[in-house]
Coordinates of C-alpha atoms in Angstrom, one line a residue:
X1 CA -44.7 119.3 70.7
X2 CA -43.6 118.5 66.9
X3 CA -44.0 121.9 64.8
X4 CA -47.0 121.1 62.6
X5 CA -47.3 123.3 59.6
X6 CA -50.5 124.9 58.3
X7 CA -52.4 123.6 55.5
X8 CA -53.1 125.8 52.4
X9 CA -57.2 127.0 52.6
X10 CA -57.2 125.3 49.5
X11 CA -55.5 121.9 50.1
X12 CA -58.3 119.2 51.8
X13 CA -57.3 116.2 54.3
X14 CA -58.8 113.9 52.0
X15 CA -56.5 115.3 48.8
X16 CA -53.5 114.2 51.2
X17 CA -52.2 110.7 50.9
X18 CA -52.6 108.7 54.2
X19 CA -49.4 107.5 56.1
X20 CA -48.0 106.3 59.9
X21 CA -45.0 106.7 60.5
X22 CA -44.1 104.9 63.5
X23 CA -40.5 105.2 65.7
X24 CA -38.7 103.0 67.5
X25 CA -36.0 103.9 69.7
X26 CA -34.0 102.0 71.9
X27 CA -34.3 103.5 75.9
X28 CA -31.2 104.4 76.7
X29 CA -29.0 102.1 78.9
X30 CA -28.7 102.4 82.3
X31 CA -25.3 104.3 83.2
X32 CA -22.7 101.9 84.9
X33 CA -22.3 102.7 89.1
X34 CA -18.7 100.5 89.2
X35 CA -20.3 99.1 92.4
X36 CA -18.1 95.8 92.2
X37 CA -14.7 97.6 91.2
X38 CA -15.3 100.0 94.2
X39 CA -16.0 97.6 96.3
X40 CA -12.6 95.2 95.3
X41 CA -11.1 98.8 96.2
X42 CA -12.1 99.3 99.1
X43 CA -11.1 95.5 100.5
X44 CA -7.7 95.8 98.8
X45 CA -6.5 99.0 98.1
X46 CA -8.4 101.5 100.7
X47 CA -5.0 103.9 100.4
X48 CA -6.3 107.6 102.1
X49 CA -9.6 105.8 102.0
X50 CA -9.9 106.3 98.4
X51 CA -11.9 103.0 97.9
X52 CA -14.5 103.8 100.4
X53 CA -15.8 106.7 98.6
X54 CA -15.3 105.1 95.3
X55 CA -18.1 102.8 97.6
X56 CA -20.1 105.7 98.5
X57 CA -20.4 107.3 95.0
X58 CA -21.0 104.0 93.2
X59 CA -23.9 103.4 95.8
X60 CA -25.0 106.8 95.3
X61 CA -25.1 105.8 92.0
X62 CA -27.1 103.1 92.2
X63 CA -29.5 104.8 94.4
X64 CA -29.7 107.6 91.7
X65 CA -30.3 104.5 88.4
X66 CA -32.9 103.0 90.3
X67 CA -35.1 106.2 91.0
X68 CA -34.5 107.1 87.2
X69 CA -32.4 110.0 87.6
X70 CA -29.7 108.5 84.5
X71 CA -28.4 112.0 84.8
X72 CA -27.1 112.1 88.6
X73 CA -26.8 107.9 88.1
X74 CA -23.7 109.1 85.5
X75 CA -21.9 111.5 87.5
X76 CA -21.6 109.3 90.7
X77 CA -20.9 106.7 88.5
X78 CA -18.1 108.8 86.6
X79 CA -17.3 110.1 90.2
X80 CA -16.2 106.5 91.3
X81 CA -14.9 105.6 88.1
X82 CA -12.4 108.4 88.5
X83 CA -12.0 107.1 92.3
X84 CA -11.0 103.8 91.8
X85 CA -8.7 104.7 89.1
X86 CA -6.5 106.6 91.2
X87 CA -6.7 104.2 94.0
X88 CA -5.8 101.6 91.2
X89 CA -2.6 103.6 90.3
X90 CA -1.4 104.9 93.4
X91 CA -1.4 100.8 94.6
X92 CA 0.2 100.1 91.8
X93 CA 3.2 102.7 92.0
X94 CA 2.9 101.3 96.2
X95 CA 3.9 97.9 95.0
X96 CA 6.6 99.0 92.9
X97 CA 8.3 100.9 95.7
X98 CA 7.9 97.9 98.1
X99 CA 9.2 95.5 95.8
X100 CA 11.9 97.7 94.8
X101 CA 13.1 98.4 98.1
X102 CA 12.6 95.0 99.3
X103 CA 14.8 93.4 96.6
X104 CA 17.4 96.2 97.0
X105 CA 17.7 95.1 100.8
X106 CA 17.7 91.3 100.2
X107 CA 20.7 92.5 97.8
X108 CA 22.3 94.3 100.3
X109 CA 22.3 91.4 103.0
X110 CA 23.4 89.0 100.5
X111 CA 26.8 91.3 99.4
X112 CA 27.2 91.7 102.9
X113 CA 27.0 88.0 104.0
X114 CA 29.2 87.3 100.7
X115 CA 31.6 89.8 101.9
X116 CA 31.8 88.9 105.4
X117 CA 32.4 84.7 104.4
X118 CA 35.2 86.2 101.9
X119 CA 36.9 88.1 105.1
X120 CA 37.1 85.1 107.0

């Protein structure tokens, strides 16, 4: 409740002027659940099945937004954010190995095939 104060014995309610005061605020937006992001993860990057519980949280966090609970909606939701951001990172760093290594042995067989035509 809003702390009222006391009137004075001597101050009357019709002395007072008369105002409303009326408040609008906004309801607070619905947290996000990163159910489309978690699900890309889990088709494309599952590494150490990282992108299936990015799934699980997000639905969890769906579940959670829809009964109201914006409080457990927000941690799931931060839960799979963090999720699919490692997932997104350690995919990333997997395709820089894999195209390092597959350009270092296209290298190697091309010195060697140039190397082998010069012997000959």
């Amino acid at each position: 409740l809003p702390p009222y104060e006391v009137l004075p014995a001597e101050v009357s309610m019709e002395e007072l002027p008369r105002s409303t005061t009326v408040l609008l605020e906004e309801p607070p937006r619905p947290p996000r659940d990163h159910l489309v992001w978690s699900l890309f993860t889990t088709l494309y990057g599952n590494f150490c099945c990282l992108g299936l519980l990015a799934f699980v949280f997000s639905v969890k966090s769906r579940d959670r937004k829809v009964l109201g609970d914006y409080s457990g909606a927000l941690s799931y939701g931060s839960t799979a954010k963090c999720l699919n951001i490692v997932a997104l990172v350690i995919n990333i760093i997997i395709v820089i190995i894999v195209i390092t290594v597959v350009s270092l042995v296209v290298a190697g067989v091309i010195k060697s095939a140039q190397t082998a035509q010069y012997e000959q």
